[in-house]
Each structure stands twice: as C-alpha cells, then as structure tokens.
Amino acid sequence: MYDVKKGYEIAKEYYAQYGIDVDKMIEICDKTPISMHCWQGDDVIGFEKKEGGLTGGIQTTGDYPGAARTADELRADIEKAMSYIPGELKVNLHANYQEADDFVDRDAIEPKHFENWVNWAVEKGIGLDFNPTYFSHPLSEKATLSSSDEKIREFWIRHGIKCRQIGAYFAEKTGKPCVINHWIPDGDKEFPIDTIGPRLRFKDSLDQIFEATKDVENVMDGIESKVFGIGAESFTVGSHEFCMGYVMKKNLDNVIMTLDTGHYHPTEVVSAKLASIYAFSDHVLLHVSRPVRWDSDHVVAFDDETKAIMEELVRLGKLDKTYIATDFFDASINRIVAWVTGLRNTRKAILAALLQPVDHMKKLEADGDVSGRLAFAQEFKAAPFSLVWDYYCDKNGKGIGLSWLDEVRQYEKDVLSKR
Ligand code: RNT
Ligand code: ZN
C-alpha cells in the first residue's frame, strides 16, 4: 500500500492553491446522508409470504448466486456492504420487505411488521426511509392508484396510507425523518384514448392518501415520475409533467419531486433539471441510478452525469436540501460488490464536487470572464481527487482503494455461496 497520508498532504497543498479547504470538504461530504436501497440484495423480491416475481415494468437480469433469502440475511449483507461505504448512511426499505409471521396484504401492513428493521436501525444508529410497493402484486397488473376499478384503487390508497403511518413510526423510533417515495407503474403498452382520466384518478388517490394522513409528522414524500416501463411503452400515468404539476400545485412542505436518473429520454439529464425545480421547491429526492439505453438500473458509475449532478447540487448550495438515494439492481454480479461500487461512486461524486473552487468560478462568471470559467471548470476534472478519497476512506476505516474487494470475495465464499 502506498503512503496514503503523504498523498493526502500533497493533495491538500494542491487544493490549497485554489483556496479549497480539503478537511472542511471531507467533513461536509461525510455528513451528507445517502439512503442505501435494500433491494439490491435480493433483486427487489422482498419477504412477503407469497410467491410471485418482480412486475411493474422494471427488471433485474442475471442469476448470480447468493441473493438474500431472509430479512436476517439481507441485514447481514447490508452491514457487510456498509462496512466499505464511508459517510452517513440511511437504509431505504420497500413495503414488501415486511416480516409478518403469516401473509399480510399490502393494505393491512402495520408498524409491527417492520419492528425487526427498526430495532436493527436503532441499534446501528441509522435512519430508515420507505417506499410503498405499488407493484409485484395481483392487484397491480393493470393499474394501481390510477385504476378505474374503484375497489382496486381503494386498495392501493389504503396501502399508501399505511405506508405513511409506517414512515412516521420509523421517524419516531430512529429520531431521523423518513423519506417516502411514491412510484406507481401505471401505464399502457398502446396509446390510450383517454389520457386524462387515469391522471385525475391518480391525483385524487394521492390527495386522499395525504388527507387521511395529514397528522403524520417527520415524513417527506417524493413523487417519482417516469417516461416509460417495459410493457407500458406508450403511456405513463405518472409522467414528469404530471408529477411536477402535482408537487407544485400541492405546495406542501413535505411533498417533493423525485428525480430518478433513469427516468428520462436518453438525451435529457437530471443535472440540467435541478435548478429549475429548486426555483420552486425547497427539497428534491434523487434516485441515483445508471440507465444504459433504457431505465436498466445498472450499478451507479463514477461517470460524467453522476458527477454533474453532485456538482450542480454544490453550485446551487442545495446539497443539504437534497435527499440522495440510490436505486439500482444488478443480479448478474456479486450483489455486495454492486452495492459497494454504486454507493462508493455516489459518495465519490459528492466529494469530487466539493473539491472545486465554486465561489471563484461563480465570480469569474459574474465578472463576464467566460474564458476563465471554462479553463477552471476543465482543470478540476483531472485534479488529484483520488488521493483525498483514499485518505477519507482510510480515516473512516472503510478500506483504501480496492482493499475491500478481496474481503467481499471471502464473504462470498464463506456466506453467500452456501445459500
Ligand atoms: C422504478 C422506480 C422505482 C423502483 C424502486 C424499486 O422505475 O425507479 O423507484 O426502482 O421503487
Ligand atoms: Zn427510482
């Protein structure tokens, strides 16, 4: 192993030339929570005591051995992955990760079905976020909150209500606010004739959920839009315009937009949307993912767009207003490697964004020095960032470079391969 401390000292000098306080930036990065999605560990299946695969137009591909089969296994895997991810973390659960003794349907779930998760989170000192599961269910085959079948729509409204109550329970027990994300798969393979009916029903369903739970405290609700899903290529009820319209019109402190990086047309980027939303909203929920040609939910990469998103949040001064959550599911590789890689990349992008002379670049721009602005912005793409990253990981005991990889391989041998 190289001399990490020495590398850090050199990098510190390099950044000091531009007035950047490396230690201060490490501290900000470290305190920025990332909500780690539980569903990478078992391919979005969950623990309801009923057979049935993943539906809703999202897909995991691959059959790499070792997926978690029980909540205890999943918690053990999450802990293993967390031991290699620096910075504050929360855990993001889906409603289908309940642990009732016997089958309990979605509209009947209660806080007690999540007691093990809560006790575990309290013991670890971490916060919990939550997601209603409006998919992978016999009643979600056609539509959920936008269904024209009132019985079905009411079922899903009851589910949304239960989820907000469970979110309040998470917040109360963990002492940290719970961020809930509402995503419905409703859409159509073909172009429908009535495109507003489903939207008005979805709107009414959300209104009913919020009205019935208006006393719930310390819960934030993201409304997640999407462009299309598999089997729903022509029409999506929760389109970007719908969700943005809903959030803005609702104008409640807790109802915000969720932007998933895989949910737009391929030339559209989330980094370019943030400022416009922040012109009207105080918070945004981010689903950091990696779309490859479609919403494929590949493991988050340290790529241009992930970096651009974090840069934009730093430049907007909105890093502490944005709920950053990961959302990917790859079943073709070791699932812990997937988690660690994706979460480390998300964290890396935050740190890299902080290690830039933002105030100076803003001044150049304000003074009309657009040439200087370009030169500065380009220079920092090749700054000695990784020396600071290694130091930060080492300081937090999360493994330098790839030192974690062999340990995860050992865990695969000892634990995962025996499942
Ligand atoms: C689907 C959405 C949604 C899901 C998770 C599992 O396209 O991105 O957020 O991925 O709820
Ligand atoms: Zn998402």
Coordinates of C-alpha atoms and ligand atoms in Angstrom, one line a residue:
M1 CA 0.0 0.0 0.0
Y2 CA 1.3 3.5 -0.8
D3 CA 1.7 6.2 1.8
V4 CA -1.9 7.5 1.9
K5 CA -1.0 10.2 4.4
K6 CA 1.7 11.6 2.2
G7 CA -0.6 11.6 -0.8
Y8 CA -3.2 13.5 1.2
E9 CA -0.7 16.1 2.3
I10 CA 0.3 16.7 -1.3
A11 CA -3.3 16.9 -2.4
K12 CA -4.1 19.3 0.4
E13 CA -1.3 21.6 -0.9
Y14 CA -2.7 21.3 -4.4
Y15 CA -6.2 22.2 -3.4
A16 CA -5.0 25.0 -1.1
Q17 CA -3.6 26.8 -4.2
Y18 CA -7.2 27.4 -5.1
G19 CA -8.4 28.2 -1.7
I20 CA -10.1 24.8 -1.1
D21 CA -10.1 23.5 2.5
V22 CA -9.9 19.7 2.0
D23 CA -10.7 18.8 5.6
K24 CA -13.8 21.0 5.6
M25 CA -15.0 19.4 2.4
I26 CA -14.4 15.9 3.7
E27 CA -16.5 16.8 6.7
I28 CA -19.4 18.1 4.6
C29 CA -19.2 15.1 2.4
D30 CA -19.2 12.8 5.4
K31 CA -22.3 14.3 6.9
T32 CA -24.3 14.2 3.7
P33 CA -26.6 11.2 4.1
I34 CA -27.0 8.7 1.3
S35 CA -30.0 6.4 1.5
M36 CA -28.9 2.9 0.6
H37 CA -31.7 0.9 -1.1
C38 CA -32.3 -2.5 0.5
W39 CA -33.5 -4.1 -2.8
Q40 CA -30.1 -4.6 -4.4
G41 CA -29.6 -7.5 -2.1
D42 CA -32.4 -9.7 -3.2
D43 CA -33.4 -8.5 -6.7
V44 CA -36.4 -6.5 -5.5
I45 CA -38.2 -9.6 -4.3
G46 CA -38.9 -8.9 -0.6
F47 CA -40.2 -11.2 2.2
E48 CA -43.9 -11.4 1.8
K49 CA -45.1 -14.9 2.4
K50 CA -46.4 -15.3 -1.1
E51 CA -44.9 -16.5 -4.4
G52 CA -44.6 -14.0 -7.2
G53 CA -41.9 -12.2 -9.2
L54 CA -41.0 -8.6 -9.9
T55 CA -43.5 -6.8 -12.1
G56 CA -44.3 -3.2 -12.9
G57 CA -42.1 -2.8 -16.0
I58 CA -38.8 -2.9 -14.1
Q59 CA -36.4 -5.8 -14.3
T60 CA -33.4 -7.4 -12.7
T61 CA -31.4 -9.6 -15.1
G62 CA -28.9 -12.2 -14.1
D63 CA -28.9 -15.1 -11.6
Y64 CA -25.6 -14.7 -9.7
P65 CA -25.8 -16.9 -6.7
G66 CA -26.1 -15.7 -3.1
A67 CA -29.1 -13.4 -3.1
A68 CA -30.5 -12.9 0.5
R69 CA -33.5 -15.2 1.2
T70 CA -34.5 -13.8 4.6
A71 CA -34.5 -10.4 6.2
D72 CA -31.7 -11.6 8.5
E73 CA -29.6 -12.5 5.6
L74 CA -30.4 -9.2 3.9
R75 CA -29.5 -7.2 7.0
A76 CA -26.2 -9.1 7.3
D77 CA -25.4 -8.3 3.7
I78 CA -26.3 -4.6 4.1
E79 CA -24.0 -4.5 7.2
K80 CA -21.2 -6.1 5.2
A81 CA -21.6 -3.6 2.3
M82 CA -21.9 -0.7 4.7
S83 CA -18.6 -1.6 6.3
Y84 CA -17.0 -0.4 3.0
I85 CA -19.0 2.7 2.4
P86 CA -17.8 5.9 4.0
G87 CA -20.1 8.7 5.3
E88 CA -23.6 8.8 6.8
L89 CA -26.0 6.2 5.5
K90 CA -29.7 5.5 5.8
V91 CA -31.4 2.3 4.7
N92 CA -34.2 2.6 2.3
L93 CA -36.9 -0.1 2.6
H94 CA -39.8 -1.1 0.4
A95 CA -43.1 -2.2 1.9
N96 CA -42.7 -5.8 0.6
Y97 CA -39.7 -6.2 3.0
Q98 CA -42.2 -6.6 5.9
E99 CA -41.6 -9.5 8.3
A100 CA -45.1 -10.6 9.3
D101 CA -45.3 -14.2 10.5
D102 CA -48.1 -15.1 8.1
F103 CA -49.1 -13.4 4.9
V104 CA -50.3 -9.8 5.4
D105 CA -51.6 -8.0 2.4
R106 CA -50.3 -4.5 1.4
D107 CA -53.4 -2.7 2.6
A108 CA -53.0 -4.3 6.1
I109 CA -49.3 -3.8 6.9
E110 CA -48.6 -2.2 10.3
P111 CA -45.5 -0.8 12.0
K112 CA -45.1 -4.1 13.9
H113 CA -44.3 -5.9 10.7
F114 CA -41.2 -3.7 10.5
E115 CA -40.1 -4.0 14.1
N116 CA -37.0 -6.0 13.4
W117 CA -35.8 -3.4 10.8
V118 CA -36.5 -0.6 13.3
N119 CA -34.7 -2.3 16.2
W120 CA -31.8 -3.0 13.9
A121 CA -31.6 0.6 12.6
V122 CA -31.8 2.0 16.2
E123 CA -29.0 -0.3 17.3
K124 CA -26.9 0.9 14.3
G125 CA -27.9 4.5 14.8
I126 CA -29.1 4.8 11.2
G127 CA -32.3 6.3 9.8
L128 CA -34.8 4.5 7.7
D129 CA -36.6 5.6 4.5
F130 CA -39.6 3.9 3.0
N131 CA -41.4 3.1 -0.2
P132 CA -45.0 1.9 -0.8
T133 CA -44.8 -1.2 -3.1
Y134 CA -47.4 -0.4 -5.8
F135 CA -46.1 -3.3 -8.0
S136 CA -45.4 -7.1 -7.8
H137 CA -48.9 -7.8 -6.7
P138 CA -52.0 -9.4 -8.4
L139 CA -53.9 -6.1 -8.0
S140 CA -51.2 -4.1 -9.7
E141 CA -51.3 -5.9 -13.0
K142 CA -53.5 -3.3 -14.8
A143 CA -53.2 -0.1 -12.7
T144 CA -52.9 0.9 -9.1
L145 CA -53.6 4.5 -7.8
S146 CA -55.0 5.4 -11.3
S147 CA -57.2 2.3 -11.6
S148 CA -60.7 2.8 -13.0
D149 CA -61.8 -0.2 -10.8
E150 CA -62.7 1.6 -7.6
K151 CA -62.1 -1.4 -5.4
I152 CA -58.5 -1.7 -6.7
R153 CA -57.8 2.0 -6.4
E154 CA -59.1 2.0 -2.9
F155 CA -56.9 -1.0 -2.0
W156 CA -53.8 1.0 -3.2
I157 CA -55.0 4.1 -1.4
R158 CA -55.1 2.1 1.8
H159 CA -51.6 0.9 1.1
G160 CA -50.3 4.5 0.6
I161 CA -52.0 5.5 3.9
K162 CA -50.4 2.5 5.8
C163 CA -47.0 3.4 4.4
R164 CA -47.2 7.0 5.5
Q165 CA -48.1 5.8 9.0
I166 CA -45.2 3.3 9.0
G167 CA -42.9 6.1 7.8
A168 CA -44.0 8.2 10.9
Y169 CA -43.2 5.2 13.1
F170 CA -39.7 4.9 11.5
A171 CA -39.1 8.6 12.1
E172 CA -40.3 8.4 15.7
K173 CA -38.2 5.4 16.6
T174 CA -35.0 6.3 14.8
G175 CA -35.2 10.1 15.6
K176 CA -34.5 10.8 11.9
P177 CA -37.0 12.0 9.3
C178 CA -38.3 9.3 7.0
V179 CA -38.3 10.0 3.3
I180 CA -41.0 8.1 1.4
N181 CA -41.0 7.6 -2.3
H182 CA -44.2 7.1 -4.3
W183 CA -43.8 5.4 -7.6
I184 CA -46.6 3.7 -9.5
P185 CA -46.0 1.5 -12.6
D186 CA -49.4 2.5 -14.2
G187 CA -49.2 2.9 -17.9
D188 CA -50.2 1.4 -21.2
K189 CA -48.5 -0.6 -23.9
E190 CA -50.6 1.2 -26.5
F191 CA -51.7 4.8 -26.8
P192 CA -54.8 5.2 -24.8
I193 CA -57.7 7.3 -26.0
D194 CA -58.4 8.7 -22.6
T195 CA -55.1 10.1 -21.2
I196 CA -56.5 12.4 -18.6
G197 CA -58.9 10.1 -16.7
P198 CA -56.1 8.0 -15.2
R199 CA -54.2 11.1 -14.2
L200 CA -57.2 12.6 -12.5
R201 CA -57.7 9.4 -10.6
F202 CA -54.0 9.2 -9.6
K203 CA -54.2 12.9 -8.5
D204 CA -57.3 12.1 -6.4
S205 CA -55.7 9.0 -4.9
L206 CA -52.6 10.9 -3.8
D207 CA -54.9 13.6 -2.4
Q208 CA -56.8 11.0 -0.4
I209 CA -53.6 9.5 0.9
F210 CA -52.2 12.9 2.1
E211 CA -55.6 14.0 3.5
A212 CA -56.0 10.8 5.5
T213 CA -52.5 11.1 7.0
K214 CA -52.2 14.8 7.4
D215 CA -51.3 14.4 11.1
V216 CA -48.3 12.3 10.2
E217 CA -45.0 14.0 11.2
N218 CA -41.4 13.9 10.1
V219 CA -42.2 12.3 6.8
M220 CA -41.2 13.7 3.4
D221 CA -42.9 12.3 0.3
G222 CA -41.3 12.2 -3.1
I223 CA -43.4 11.7 -6.2
E224 CA -41.4 9.9 -8.8
S225 CA -42.1 10.3 -12.5
K226 CA -41.0 8.1 -15.3
V227 CA -41.0 8.2 -19.1
F228 CA -41.9 4.5 -19.8
G229 CA -41.6 1.0 -18.5
I230 CA -41.4 -2.5 -20.1
G231 CA -44.9 -3.3 -21.2
A232 CA -46.0 0.3 -20.7
E233 CA -44.1 1.9 -23.6
S234 CA -46.7 4.3 -25.0
F235 CA -48.2 5.9 -21.9
T236 CA -47.1 6.6 -18.3
V237 CA -49.7 8.0 -15.9
G238 CA -47.0 9.5 -13.6
S239 CA -45.2 11.4 -16.3
H240 CA -42.7 14.1 -15.5
E241 CA -45.3 16.9 -16.2
F242 CA -47.9 15.2 -14.0
C243 CA -45.6 14.7 -11.1
M244 CA -44.1 18.2 -11.3
G245 CA -47.6 19.7 -11.7
Y246 CA -48.8 17.7 -8.7
V247 CA -46.0 18.7 -6.4
M248 CA -46.0 22.4 -7.4
K249 CA -49.8 22.7 -7.1
K250 CA -50.0 20.8 -3.8
N251 CA -47.4 23.2 -2.4
L252 CA -47.0 21.3 0.8
D253 CA -43.6 21.3 2.6
N254 CA -43.4 17.5 2.6
V255 CA -44.5 16.8 -1.0
I256 CA -41.5 17.0 -3.3
M257 CA -40.3 15.7 -6.6
T258 CA -38.3 12.5 -7.0
L259 CA -35.9 12.6 -9.9
D260 CA -34.6 9.2 -11.0
T261 CA -31.6 9.4 -13.3
G262 CA -33.0 6.6 -15.5
H263 CA -36.5 8.1 -15.9
Y264 CA -36.0 10.5 -18.9
H265 CA -35.4 10.3 -22.6
P266 CA -31.7 9.4 -23.2
T267 CA -30.6 13.0 -24.1
E268 CA -32.2 14.5 -21.1
V269 CA -30.2 14.7 -17.9
V270 CA -31.2 15.2 -14.3
S271 CA -28.3 17.6 -13.7
A272 CA -30.0 20.1 -16.1
K273 CA -33.3 19.9 -14.3
L274 CA -32.3 20.6 -10.7
A275 CA -32.1 24.4 -10.8
S276 CA -35.5 24.8 -12.4
I277 CA -37.1 22.6 -9.7
Y278 CA -35.2 24.4 -6.9
A279 CA -36.6 27.7 -8.2
F280 CA -40.0 26.5 -6.9
S281 CA -39.3 23.8 -4.4
D282 CA -37.2 23.5 -1.2
H283 CA -36.2 19.9 -1.5
V284 CA -35.7 17.2 -4.1
L285 CA -35.4 13.4 -3.7
L286 CA -32.8 11.9 -6.0
H287 CA -32.8 8.3 -7.2
V288 CA -29.2 7.8 -8.4
S289 CA -29.1 5.0 -10.9
R290 CA -27.4 4.3 -14.3
P291 CA -29.6 3.9 -17.3
V292 CA -27.9 2.1 -20.2
R293 CA -30.1 2.8 -23.3
W294 CA -33.2 2.5 -21.1
D295 CA -34.1 2.5 -17.3
S296 CA -31.9 -0.5 -16.8
D297 CA -30.9 0.3 -13.3
H298 CA -27.2 -0.6 -13.7
V299 CA -24.8 0.0 -10.8
V300 CA -24.1 3.7 -10.3
A301 CA -20.8 4.6 -12.1
F302 CA -18.4 7.5 -11.3
D303 CA -19.5 8.9 -14.7
D304 CA -20.0 12.3 -16.1
E305 CA -23.7 12.6 -15.3
T306 CA -23.3 11.4 -11.7
K307 CA -20.5 13.9 -11.2
A308 CA -22.5 16.7 -12.9
I309 CA -25.5 16.1 -10.6
M310 CA -23.4 16.5 -7.5
E311 CA -21.5 19.5 -9.0
E312 CA -24.9 21.1 -9.7
L313 CA -26.1 20.5 -6.1
V314 CA -22.9 22.0 -4.7
R315 CA -23.1 25.0 -7.0
L316 CA -26.8 25.5 -6.2
G317 CA -26.0 25.3 -2.5
K318 CA -28.6 22.5 -2.2
L319 CA -26.5 19.5 -1.2
D320 CA -28.1 19.7 2.3
K321 CA -31.6 20.1 0.9
T322 CA -31.4 17.1 -1.4
Y323 CA -32.3 13.6 -0.3
I324 CA -29.9 11.4 -2.1
A325 CA -31.0 7.8 -2.5
T326 CA -29.6 5.0 -4.7
D327 CA -31.8 2.9 -6.9
F328 CA -30.2 0.1 -8.9
F329 CA -30.5 -3.7 -9.1
D330 CA -28.0 -5.9 -10.8
A331 CA -28.4 -9.7 -10.3
S332 CA -25.5 -10.6 -12.7
I333 CA -22.7 -9.9 -10.3
N334 CA -21.9 -10.3 -6.6
R335 CA -24.7 -8.2 -5.1
I336 CA -22.4 -6.8 -2.3
V337 CA -19.8 -5.7 -4.9
A338 CA -22.7 -4.0 -6.7
W339 CA -23.8 -2.1 -3.6
V340 CA -20.3 -1.1 -2.5
T341 CA -19.3 0.1 -6.0
G342 CA -22.5 2.0 -6.6
L343 CA -22.6 3.6 -3.2
R344 CA -18.9 4.4 -3.2
N345 CA -19.3 6.0 -6.6
T346 CA -22.2 8.2 -5.4
R347 CA -20.1 9.3 -2.4
K348 CA -17.1 9.9 -4.6
A349 CA -19.1 12.1 -6.9
I350 CA -20.2 14.2 -3.8
L351 CA -16.6 14.6 -2.6
A352 CA -15.3 15.4 -6.1
A353 CA -17.9 18.1 -6.5
L354 CA -17.0 19.7 -3.2
L355 CA -13.3 19.8 -4.1
Q356 CA -13.8 22.6 -6.7
P357 CA -13.3 26.3 -6.5
V358 CA -17.1 27.0 -6.9
D359 CA -17.0 30.5 -5.4
H360 CA -14.2 31.5 -7.6
M361 CA -15.8 30.1 -10.8
K362 CA -19.0 31.9 -9.9
K363 CA -17.1 35.2 -9.6
L364 CA -15.4 34.7 -12.9
E365 CA -18.8 34.2 -14.5
A366 CA -20.3 37.2 -12.7
D367 CA -17.4 39.3 -14.0
G368 CA -18.0 38.1 -17.5
D369 CA -14.8 36.1 -17.7
V370 CA -16.3 33.1 -19.5
S371 CA -12.9 32.1 -20.8
G372 CA -11.5 31.8 -17.3
R373 CA -14.7 30.0 -16.3
L374 CA -14.1 27.3 -18.9
A375 CA -10.4 26.9 -18.1
F376 CA -11.2 26.4 -14.4
A377 CA -14.1 24.0 -14.9
Q378 CA -11.9 21.9 -17.1
E379 CA -8.8 21.9 -14.9
F380 CA -10.6 20.3 -12.0
K381 CA -11.6 17.3 -14.0
A382 CA -8.0 16.0 -13.6
A383 CA -7.3 17.2 -10.0
P384 CA -5.7 14.7 -7.6
F385 CA -9.0 13.8 -6.2
S386 CA -8.3 10.1 -5.6
L387 CA -5.6 10.9 -3.0
V388 CA -8.2 12.7 -0.9
W389 CA -10.7 9.9 -1.5
D390 CA -8.2 7.2 -0.3
Y391 CA -7.4 9.3 2.8
Y392 CA -11.1 9.8 3.6
C393 CA -11.9 6.1 3.3
D394 CA -8.9 5.2 5.4
K395 CA -9.8 7.7 8.0
N396 CA -13.3 6.2 8.3
G397 CA -11.9 2.6 8.3
K398 CA -13.8 1.8 5.1
G399 CA -10.9 0.4 3.1
I400 CA -8.4 2.1 0.8
G401 CA -8.7 1.6 -3.0
L402 CA -9.8 -1.9 -3.7
S403 CA -8.8 -3.4 -0.4
W404 CA -12.5 -4.2 0.2
L405 CA -12.8 -6.4 -2.8
D406 CA -10.9 -9.5 -1.5
E407 CA -12.8 -9.3 1.7
V408 CA -16.2 -9.3 -0.1
R409 CA -14.9 -12.3 -2.2
Q410 CA -14.1 -14.1 1.1
Y411 CA -17.7 -13.3 2.3
E412 CA -19.0 -14.8 -0.9
K413 CA -17.0 -17.9 -0.2
D414 CA -17.9 -18.2 3.5
V415 CA -21.5 -17.0 3.4
L416 CA -23.1 -16.2 0.0
S417 CA -22.1 -19.4 -1.8
K418 CA -23.7 -21.5 1.0
R419 CA -27.2 -20.1 0.4
Ligands
RNT1 C1 -38.9 2.3 -11.0 C2 -38.5 3.3 -10.0 C3 -38.6 2.9 -8.5 C4 -38.1 1.5 -8.3 C5 -38.0 1.1 -6.8 C6 -37.7 -0.3 -6.6 O1 -38.7 2.6 -12.2 O2 -37.3 3.8 -10.2 O3 -38.0 3.8 -7.7 O4 -36.9 1.3 -8.9 O5 -39.0 1.6 -6.1
ZN2 ZN -36.4 5.1 -8.8

